[in-house]
mmCIF file of C-alpha atoms in Angstrom:
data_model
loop_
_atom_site.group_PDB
_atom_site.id
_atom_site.type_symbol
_atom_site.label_atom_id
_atom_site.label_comp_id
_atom_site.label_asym_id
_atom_site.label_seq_id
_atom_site.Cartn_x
_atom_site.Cartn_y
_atom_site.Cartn_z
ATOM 1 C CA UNK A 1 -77.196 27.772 73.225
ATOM 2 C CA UNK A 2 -76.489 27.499 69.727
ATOM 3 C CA UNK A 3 -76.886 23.749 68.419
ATOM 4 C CA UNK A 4 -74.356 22.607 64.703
ATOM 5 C CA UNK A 5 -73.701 19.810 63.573
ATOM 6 C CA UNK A 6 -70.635 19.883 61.105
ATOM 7 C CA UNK A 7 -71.016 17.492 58.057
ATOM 8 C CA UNK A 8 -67.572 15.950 56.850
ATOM 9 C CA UNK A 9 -67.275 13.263 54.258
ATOM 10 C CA UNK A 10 -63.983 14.833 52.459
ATOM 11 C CA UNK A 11 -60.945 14.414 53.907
ATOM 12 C CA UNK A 12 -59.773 17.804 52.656
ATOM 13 C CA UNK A 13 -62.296 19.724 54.159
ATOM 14 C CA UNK A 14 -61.373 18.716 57.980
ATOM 15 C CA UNK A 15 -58.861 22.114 57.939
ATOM 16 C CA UNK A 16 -62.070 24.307 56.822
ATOM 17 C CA UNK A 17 -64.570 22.478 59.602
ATOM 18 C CA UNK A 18 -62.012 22.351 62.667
ATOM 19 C CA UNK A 19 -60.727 26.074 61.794
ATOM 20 C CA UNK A 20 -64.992 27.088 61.888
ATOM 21 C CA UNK A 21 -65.539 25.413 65.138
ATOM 22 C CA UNK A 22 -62.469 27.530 66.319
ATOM 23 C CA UNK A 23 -63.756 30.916 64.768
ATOM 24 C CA UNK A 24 -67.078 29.699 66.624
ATOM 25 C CA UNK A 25 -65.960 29.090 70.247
ATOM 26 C CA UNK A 26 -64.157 32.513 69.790
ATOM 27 C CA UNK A 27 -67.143 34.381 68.837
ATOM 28 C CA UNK A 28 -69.618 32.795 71.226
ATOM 29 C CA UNK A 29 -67.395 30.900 74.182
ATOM 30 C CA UNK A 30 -67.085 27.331 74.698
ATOM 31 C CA UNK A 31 -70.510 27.488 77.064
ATOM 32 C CA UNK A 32 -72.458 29.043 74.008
ATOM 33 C CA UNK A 33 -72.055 26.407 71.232
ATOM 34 C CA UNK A 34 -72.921 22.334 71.484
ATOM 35 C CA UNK A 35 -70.612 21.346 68.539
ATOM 36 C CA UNK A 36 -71.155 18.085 67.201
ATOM 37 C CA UNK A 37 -68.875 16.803 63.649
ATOM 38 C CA UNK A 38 -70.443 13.695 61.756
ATOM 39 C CA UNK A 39 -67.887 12.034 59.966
ATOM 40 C CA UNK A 40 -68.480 9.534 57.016
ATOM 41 C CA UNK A 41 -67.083 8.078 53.792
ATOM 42 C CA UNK A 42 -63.533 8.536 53.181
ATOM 43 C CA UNK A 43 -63.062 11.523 55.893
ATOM 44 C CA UNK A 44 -63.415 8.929 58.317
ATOM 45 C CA UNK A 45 -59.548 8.050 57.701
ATOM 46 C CA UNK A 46 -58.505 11.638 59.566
ATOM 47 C CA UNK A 47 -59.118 9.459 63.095
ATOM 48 C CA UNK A 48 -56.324 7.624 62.324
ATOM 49 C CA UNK A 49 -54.082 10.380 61.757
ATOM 50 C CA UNK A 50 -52.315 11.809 64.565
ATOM 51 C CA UNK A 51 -51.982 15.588 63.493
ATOM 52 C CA UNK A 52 -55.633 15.911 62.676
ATOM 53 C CA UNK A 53 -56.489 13.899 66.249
ATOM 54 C CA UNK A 54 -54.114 16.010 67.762
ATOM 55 C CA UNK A 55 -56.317 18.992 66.990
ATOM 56 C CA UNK A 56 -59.495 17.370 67.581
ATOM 57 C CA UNK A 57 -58.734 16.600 70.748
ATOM 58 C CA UNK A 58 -58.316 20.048 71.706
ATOM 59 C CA UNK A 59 -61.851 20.854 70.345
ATOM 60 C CA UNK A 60 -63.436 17.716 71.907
ATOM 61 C CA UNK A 61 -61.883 19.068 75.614
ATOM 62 C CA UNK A 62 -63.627 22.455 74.722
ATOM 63 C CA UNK A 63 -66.864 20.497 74.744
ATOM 64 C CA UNK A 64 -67.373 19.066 70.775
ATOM 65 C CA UNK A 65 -68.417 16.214 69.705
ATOM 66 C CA UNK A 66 -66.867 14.018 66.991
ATOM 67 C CA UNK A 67 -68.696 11.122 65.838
ATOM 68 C CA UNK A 68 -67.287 8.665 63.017
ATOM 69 C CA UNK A 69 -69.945 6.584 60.660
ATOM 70 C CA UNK A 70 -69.156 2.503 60.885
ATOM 71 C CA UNK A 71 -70.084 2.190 57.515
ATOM 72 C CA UNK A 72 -67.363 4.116 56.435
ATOM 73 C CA UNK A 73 -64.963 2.750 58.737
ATOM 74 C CA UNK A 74 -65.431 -0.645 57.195
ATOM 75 C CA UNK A 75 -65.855 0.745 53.544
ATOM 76 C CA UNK A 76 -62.313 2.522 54.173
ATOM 77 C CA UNK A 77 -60.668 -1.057 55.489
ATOM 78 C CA UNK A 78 -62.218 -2.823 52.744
ATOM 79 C CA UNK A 79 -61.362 -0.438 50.010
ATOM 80 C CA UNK A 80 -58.612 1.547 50.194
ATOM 81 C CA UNK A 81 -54.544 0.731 52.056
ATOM 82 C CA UNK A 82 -55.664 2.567 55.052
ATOM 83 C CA UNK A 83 -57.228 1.281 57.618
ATOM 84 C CA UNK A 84 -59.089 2.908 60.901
ATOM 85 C CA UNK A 85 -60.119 -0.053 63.462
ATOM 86 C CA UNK A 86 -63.333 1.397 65.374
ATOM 87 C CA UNK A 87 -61.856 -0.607 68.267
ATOM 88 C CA UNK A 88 -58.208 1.206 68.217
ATOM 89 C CA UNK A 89 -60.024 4.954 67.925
ATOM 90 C CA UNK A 90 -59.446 7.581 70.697
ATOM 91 C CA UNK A 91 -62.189 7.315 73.356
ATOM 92 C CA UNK A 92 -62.898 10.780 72.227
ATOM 93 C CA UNK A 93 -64.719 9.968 69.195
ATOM 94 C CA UNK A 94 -68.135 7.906 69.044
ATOM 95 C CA UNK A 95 -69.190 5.071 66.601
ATOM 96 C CA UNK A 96 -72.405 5.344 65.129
ATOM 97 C CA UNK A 97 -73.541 2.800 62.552
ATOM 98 C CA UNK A 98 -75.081 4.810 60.176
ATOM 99 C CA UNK A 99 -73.813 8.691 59.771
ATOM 100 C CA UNK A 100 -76.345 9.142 57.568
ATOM 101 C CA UNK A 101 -79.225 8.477 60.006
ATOM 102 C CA UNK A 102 -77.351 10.889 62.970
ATOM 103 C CA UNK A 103 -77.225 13.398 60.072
ATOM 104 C CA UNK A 104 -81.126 13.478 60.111
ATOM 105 C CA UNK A 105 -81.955 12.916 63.813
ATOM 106 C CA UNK A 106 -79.695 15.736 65.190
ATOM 107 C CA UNK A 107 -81.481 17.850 62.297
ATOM 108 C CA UNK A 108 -84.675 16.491 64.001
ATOM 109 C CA UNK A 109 -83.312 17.379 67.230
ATOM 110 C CA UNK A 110 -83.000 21.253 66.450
ATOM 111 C CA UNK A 111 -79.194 20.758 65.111
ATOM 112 C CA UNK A 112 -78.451 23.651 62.012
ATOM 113 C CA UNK A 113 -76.840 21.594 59.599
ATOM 114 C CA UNK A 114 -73.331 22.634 58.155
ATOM 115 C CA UNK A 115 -70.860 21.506 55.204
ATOM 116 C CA UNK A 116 -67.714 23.017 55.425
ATOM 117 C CA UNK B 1 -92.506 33.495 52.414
ATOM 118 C CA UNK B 2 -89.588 31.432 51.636
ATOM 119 C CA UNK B 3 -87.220 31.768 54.123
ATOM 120 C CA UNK B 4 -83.052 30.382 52.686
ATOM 121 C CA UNK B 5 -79.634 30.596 53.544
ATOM 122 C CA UNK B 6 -77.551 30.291 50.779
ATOM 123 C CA UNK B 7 -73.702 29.189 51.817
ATOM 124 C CA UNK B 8 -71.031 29.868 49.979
ATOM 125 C CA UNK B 9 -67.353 29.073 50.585
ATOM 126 C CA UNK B 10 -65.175 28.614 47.431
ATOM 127 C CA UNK B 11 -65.268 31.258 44.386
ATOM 128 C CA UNK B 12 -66.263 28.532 41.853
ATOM 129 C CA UNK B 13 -69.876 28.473 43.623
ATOM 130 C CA UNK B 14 -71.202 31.645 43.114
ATOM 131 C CA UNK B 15 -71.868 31.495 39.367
ATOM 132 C CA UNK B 16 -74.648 28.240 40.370
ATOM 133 C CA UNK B 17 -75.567 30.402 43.592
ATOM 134 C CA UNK B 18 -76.637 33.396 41.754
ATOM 135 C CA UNK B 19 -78.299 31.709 38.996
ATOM 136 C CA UNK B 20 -80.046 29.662 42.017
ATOM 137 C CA UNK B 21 -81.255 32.760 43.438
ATOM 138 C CA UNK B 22 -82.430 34.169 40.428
ATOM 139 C CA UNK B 23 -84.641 31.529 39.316
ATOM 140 C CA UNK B 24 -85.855 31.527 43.038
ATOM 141 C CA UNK B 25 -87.258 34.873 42.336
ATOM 142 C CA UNK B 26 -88.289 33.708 39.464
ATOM 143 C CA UNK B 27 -90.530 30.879 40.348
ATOM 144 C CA UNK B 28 -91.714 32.559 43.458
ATOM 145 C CA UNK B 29 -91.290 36.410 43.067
ATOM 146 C CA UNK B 30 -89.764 38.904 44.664
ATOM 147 C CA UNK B 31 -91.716 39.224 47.584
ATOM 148 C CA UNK B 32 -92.275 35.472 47.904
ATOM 149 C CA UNK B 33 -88.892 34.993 49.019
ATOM 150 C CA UNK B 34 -86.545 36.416 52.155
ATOM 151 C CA UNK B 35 -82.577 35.672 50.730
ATOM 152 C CA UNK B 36 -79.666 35.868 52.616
ATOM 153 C CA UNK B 37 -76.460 34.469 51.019
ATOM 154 C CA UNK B 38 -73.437 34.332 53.724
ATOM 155 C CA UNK B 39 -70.395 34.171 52.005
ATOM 156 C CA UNK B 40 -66.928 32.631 53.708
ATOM 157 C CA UNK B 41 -64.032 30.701 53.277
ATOM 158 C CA UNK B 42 -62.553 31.459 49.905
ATOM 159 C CA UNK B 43 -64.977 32.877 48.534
ATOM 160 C CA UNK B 44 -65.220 36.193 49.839
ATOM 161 C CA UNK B 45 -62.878 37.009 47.416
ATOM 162 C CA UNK B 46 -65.258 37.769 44.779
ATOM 163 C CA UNK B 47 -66.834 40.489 46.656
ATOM 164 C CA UNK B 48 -63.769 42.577 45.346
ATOM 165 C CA UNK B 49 -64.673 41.670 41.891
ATOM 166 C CA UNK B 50 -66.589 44.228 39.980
ATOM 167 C CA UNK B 51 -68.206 41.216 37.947
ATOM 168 C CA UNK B 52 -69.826 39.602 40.318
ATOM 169 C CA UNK B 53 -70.716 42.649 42.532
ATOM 170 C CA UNK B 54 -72.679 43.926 39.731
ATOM 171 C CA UNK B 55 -74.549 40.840 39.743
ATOM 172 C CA UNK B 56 -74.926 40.916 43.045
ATOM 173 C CA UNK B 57 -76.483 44.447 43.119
ATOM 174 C CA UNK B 58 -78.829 43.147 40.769
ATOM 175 C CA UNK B 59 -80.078 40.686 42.878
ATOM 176 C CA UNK B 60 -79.391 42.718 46.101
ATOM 177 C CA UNK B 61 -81.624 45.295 44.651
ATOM 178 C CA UNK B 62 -84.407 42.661 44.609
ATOM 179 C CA UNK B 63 -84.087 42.153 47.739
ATOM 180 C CA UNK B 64 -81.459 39.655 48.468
ATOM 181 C CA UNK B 65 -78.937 40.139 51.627
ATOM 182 C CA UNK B 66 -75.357 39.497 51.044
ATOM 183 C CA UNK B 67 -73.226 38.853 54.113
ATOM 184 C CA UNK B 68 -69.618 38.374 54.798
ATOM 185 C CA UNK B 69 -67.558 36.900 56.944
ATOM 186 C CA UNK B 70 -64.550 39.343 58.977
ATOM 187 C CA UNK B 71 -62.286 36.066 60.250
ATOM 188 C CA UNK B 72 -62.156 34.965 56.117
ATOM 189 C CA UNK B 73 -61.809 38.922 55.285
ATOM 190 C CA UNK B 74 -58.978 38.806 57.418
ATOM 191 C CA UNK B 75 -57.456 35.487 56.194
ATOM 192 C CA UNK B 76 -58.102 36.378 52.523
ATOM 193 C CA UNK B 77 -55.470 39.411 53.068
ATOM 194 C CA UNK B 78 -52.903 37.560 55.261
ATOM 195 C CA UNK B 79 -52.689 34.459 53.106
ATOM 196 C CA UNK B 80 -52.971 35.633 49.398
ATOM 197 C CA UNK B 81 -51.814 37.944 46.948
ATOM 198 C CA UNK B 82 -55.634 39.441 46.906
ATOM 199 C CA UNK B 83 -56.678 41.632 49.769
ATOM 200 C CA UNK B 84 -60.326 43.326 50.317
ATOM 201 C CA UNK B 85 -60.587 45.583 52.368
ATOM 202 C CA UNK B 86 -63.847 45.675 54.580
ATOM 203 C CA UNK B 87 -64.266 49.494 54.672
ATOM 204 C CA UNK B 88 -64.163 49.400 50.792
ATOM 205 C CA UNK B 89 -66.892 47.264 50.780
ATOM 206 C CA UNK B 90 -70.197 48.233 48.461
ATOM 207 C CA UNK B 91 -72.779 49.159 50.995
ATOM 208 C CA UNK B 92 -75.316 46.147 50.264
ATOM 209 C CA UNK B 93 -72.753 43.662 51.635
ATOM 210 C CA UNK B 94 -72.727 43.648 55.075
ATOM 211 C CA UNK B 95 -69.839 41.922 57.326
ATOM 212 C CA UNK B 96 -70.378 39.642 60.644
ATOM 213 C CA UNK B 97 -67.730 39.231 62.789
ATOM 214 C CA UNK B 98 -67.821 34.798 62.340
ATOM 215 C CA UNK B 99 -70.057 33.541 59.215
ATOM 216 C CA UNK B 100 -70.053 30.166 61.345
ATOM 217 C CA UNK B 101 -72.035 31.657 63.842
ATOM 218 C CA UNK B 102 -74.430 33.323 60.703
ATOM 219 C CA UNK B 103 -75.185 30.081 59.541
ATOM 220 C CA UNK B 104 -76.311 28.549 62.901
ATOM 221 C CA UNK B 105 -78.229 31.049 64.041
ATOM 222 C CA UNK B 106 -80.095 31.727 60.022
ATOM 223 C CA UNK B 107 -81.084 28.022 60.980
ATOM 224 C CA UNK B 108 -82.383 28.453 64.113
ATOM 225 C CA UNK B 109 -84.332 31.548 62.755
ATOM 226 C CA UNK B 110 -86.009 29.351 60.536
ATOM 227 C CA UNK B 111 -83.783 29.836 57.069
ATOM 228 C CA UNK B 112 -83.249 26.770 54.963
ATOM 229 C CA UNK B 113 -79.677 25.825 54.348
ATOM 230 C CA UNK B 114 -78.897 25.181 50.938
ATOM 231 C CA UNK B 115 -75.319 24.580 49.841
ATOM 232 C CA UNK B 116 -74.957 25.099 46.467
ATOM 233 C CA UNK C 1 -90.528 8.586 60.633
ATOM 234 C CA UNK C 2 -87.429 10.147 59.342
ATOM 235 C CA UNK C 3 -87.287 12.741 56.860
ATOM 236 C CA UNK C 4 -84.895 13.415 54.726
ATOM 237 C CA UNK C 5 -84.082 15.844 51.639
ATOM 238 C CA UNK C 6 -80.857 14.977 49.713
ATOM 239 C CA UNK C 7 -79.263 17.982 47.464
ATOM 240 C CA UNK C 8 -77.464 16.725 44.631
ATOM 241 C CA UNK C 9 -76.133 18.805 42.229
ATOM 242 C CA UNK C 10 -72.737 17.304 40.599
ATOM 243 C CA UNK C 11 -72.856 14.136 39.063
ATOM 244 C CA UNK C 12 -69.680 12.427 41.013
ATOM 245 C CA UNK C 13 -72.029 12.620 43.734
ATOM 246 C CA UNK C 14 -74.474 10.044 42.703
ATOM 247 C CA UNK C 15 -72.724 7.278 44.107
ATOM 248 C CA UNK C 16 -72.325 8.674 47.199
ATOM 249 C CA UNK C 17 -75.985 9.927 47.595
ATOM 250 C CA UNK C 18 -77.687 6.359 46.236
ATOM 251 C CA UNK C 19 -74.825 4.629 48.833
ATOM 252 C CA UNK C 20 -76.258 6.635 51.516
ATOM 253 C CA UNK C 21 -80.289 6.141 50.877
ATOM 254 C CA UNK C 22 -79.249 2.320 50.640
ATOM 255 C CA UNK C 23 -77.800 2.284 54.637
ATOM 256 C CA UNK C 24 -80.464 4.457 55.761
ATOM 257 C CA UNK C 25 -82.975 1.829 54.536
ATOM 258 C CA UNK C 26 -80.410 -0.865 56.364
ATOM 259 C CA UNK C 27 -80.569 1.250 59.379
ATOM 260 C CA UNK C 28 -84.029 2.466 60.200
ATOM 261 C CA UNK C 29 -85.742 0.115 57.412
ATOM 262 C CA UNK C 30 -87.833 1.252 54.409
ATOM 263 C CA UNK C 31 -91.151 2.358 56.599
ATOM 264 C CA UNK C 32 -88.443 4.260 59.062
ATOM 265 C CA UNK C 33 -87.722 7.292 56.338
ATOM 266 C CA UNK C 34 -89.296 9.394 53.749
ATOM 267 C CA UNK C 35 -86.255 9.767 51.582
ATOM 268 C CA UNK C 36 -86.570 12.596 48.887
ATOM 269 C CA UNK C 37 -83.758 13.184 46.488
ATOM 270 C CA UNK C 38 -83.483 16.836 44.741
ATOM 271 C CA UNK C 39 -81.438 16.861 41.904
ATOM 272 C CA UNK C 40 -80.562 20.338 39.745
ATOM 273 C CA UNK C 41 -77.329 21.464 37.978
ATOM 274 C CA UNK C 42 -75.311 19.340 36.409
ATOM 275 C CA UNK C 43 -76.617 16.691 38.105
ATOM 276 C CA UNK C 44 -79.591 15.530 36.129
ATOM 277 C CA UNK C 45 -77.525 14.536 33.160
ATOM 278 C CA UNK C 46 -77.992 11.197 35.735
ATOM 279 C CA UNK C 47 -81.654 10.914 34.494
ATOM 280 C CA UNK C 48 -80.861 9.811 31.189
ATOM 281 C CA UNK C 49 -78.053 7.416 32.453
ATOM 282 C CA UNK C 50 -79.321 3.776 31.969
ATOM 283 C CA UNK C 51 -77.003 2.296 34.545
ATOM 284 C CA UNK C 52 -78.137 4.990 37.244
ATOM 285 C CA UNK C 53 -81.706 4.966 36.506
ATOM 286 C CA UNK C 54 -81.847 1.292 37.437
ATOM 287 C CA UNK C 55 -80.150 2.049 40.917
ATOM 288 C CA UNK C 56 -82.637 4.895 40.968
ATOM 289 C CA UNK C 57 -85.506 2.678 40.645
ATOM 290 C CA UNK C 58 -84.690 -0.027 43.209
ATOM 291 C CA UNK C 59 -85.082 2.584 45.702
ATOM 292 C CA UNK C 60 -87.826 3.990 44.218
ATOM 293 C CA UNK C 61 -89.417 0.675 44.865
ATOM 294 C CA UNK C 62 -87.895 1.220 48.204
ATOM 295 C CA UNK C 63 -90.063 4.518 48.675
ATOM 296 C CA UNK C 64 -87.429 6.484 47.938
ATOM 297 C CA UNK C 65 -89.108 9.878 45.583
ATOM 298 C CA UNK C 66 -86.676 11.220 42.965
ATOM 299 C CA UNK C 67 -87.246 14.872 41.421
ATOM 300 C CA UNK C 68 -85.488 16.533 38.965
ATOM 301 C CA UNK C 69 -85.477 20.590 38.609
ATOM 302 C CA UNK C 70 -86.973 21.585 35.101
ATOM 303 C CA UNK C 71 -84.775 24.544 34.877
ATOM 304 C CA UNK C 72 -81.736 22.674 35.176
ATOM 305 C CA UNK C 73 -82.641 20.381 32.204
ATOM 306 C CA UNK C 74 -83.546 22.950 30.228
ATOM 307 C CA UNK C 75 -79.956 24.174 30.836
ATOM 308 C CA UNK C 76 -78.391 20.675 30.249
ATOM 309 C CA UNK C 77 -79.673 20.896 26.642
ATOM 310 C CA UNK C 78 -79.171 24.393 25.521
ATOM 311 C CA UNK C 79 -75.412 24.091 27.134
ATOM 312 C CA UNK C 80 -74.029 20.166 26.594
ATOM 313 C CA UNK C 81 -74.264 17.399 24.397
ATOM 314 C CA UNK C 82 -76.271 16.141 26.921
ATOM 315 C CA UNK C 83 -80.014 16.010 26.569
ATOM 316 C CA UNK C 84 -82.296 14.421 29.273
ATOM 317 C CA UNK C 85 -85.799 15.317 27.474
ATOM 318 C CA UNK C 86 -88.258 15.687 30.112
ATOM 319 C CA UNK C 87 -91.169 13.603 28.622
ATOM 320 C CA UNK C 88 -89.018 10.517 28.564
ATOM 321 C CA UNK C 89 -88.090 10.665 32.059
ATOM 322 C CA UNK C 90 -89.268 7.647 33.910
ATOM 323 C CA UNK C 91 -92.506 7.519 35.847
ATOM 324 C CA UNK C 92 -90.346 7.452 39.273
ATOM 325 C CA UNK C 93 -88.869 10.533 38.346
ATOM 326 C CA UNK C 94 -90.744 13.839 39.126
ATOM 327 C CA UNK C 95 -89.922 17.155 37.655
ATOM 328 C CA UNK C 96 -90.582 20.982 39.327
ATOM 329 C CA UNK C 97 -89.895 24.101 37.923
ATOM 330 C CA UNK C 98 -87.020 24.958 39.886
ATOM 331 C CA UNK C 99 -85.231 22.731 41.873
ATOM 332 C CA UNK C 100 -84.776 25.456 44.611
ATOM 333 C CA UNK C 101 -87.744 26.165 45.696
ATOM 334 C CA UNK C 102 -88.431 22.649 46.485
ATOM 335 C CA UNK C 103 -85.007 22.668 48.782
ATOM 336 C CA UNK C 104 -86.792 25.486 50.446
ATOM 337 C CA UNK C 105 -90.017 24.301 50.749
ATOM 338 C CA UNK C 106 -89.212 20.998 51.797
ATOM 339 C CA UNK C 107 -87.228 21.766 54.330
ATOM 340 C CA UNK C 108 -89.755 24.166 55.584
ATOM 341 C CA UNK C 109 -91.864 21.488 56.078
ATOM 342 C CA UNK C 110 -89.570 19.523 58.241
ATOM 343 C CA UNK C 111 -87.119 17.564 55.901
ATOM 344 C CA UNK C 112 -83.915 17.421 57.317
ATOM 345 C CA UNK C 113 -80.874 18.743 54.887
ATOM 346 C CA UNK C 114 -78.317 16.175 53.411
ATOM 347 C CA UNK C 115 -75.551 16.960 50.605
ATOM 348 C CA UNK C 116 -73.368 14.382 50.000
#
């Protein structure tokens, strides 16, 4: 089983990473791949956009794993007009509170590492 | 031996990905270092430009492996006004049918990823 | 113990990198992570940027190890108005002779990958 962990933090480089995992579960099946997406900093704001949830909640009933950082979350309510509440988020995607840490445990955990 | 993955998705990387590789070779030698640069996304575009092939014989010819990836092949020709054509690819560049799945299992072979 | 290699090599991604080492140290605590930061290209113009270096050194005190890749500012001088010179570099900062072989190297030896 082949073990990824996608690495977003851009909001324009969801089309590139959801469009890979695609090409992936073409090329090795749905059963071959454990898929998991870290988002943090501002490409958190994609899971509150329906057209880009729409699309990764096709993926995540294929068997990937999206995961959104809660520092980011905040940082993006704080800082910016948009807003993602952690508590309004599809039950689809997990809260971690620091991306930055899953980004080195699943490494540690036999994860390749990606950046789209 | 070193063991890398270089990844490269937009054009406007490969001028600091070659000159990465060559001072890799550099500092370590030749032989110090197994290369493999897996090129998708955007960027395969430059593998039909005669400029950067040549420097990519150079380093090829060194001992460097240049891969590409079919899906972007594909994509390249079907979304833009520049098309290259796999079967007129130069013989050192070799094609996989999904870079995504390249990069994963580089990793898992023991290749370091660096994004450049 | 967590370990962890960041890549930087453009400066708008200081922020983001230093922002990152910061809420790993939150998250896991300063004896939790062996935080090394790589920084070649363009990127070590940031070495001879008073407001940065004093970020720099907080998490220096922190444990944090900063290195800079000789090569690139060799390049930064011959190439901008920028010159970092390497003998007035601060203590905390450590220099190789290319940048890339310690992105290899350290993640041969178990650093997990991070480019913000």
């Amino acid at each position: 089983m082949l073990k990824v962990l996608f690495h977003v933090n851009e909001m324009e480089r969801w089309s590139v990473t959801l469009g890979n995992i695609k090409n992936l579960f073409i090329d090795v099946g749905e059963q071959g791949a454990d898929v998991v997406v870290l988002a943090n900093g501002g490409s958190v704001a994609a899971y509150g956009e329906p057209e880009i949830i729409a699309l990764i909640q096709e993926l995540s009933d294929k068997g990937a794993t999206f995961i959104a950082c809660r520092n980011s979350l905040k940082k993006l309510c704080s800082s910016s007009d948009v807003c993602v509440n952690e508590n309004a988020l599809p039950h689809f995607i997990k809260v971690v509170p620091a991306g930055i840490t899953e980004l080195i445990k699943r490494q540690a955990a036999g994860y390749a590492y990606v950046k789209p």
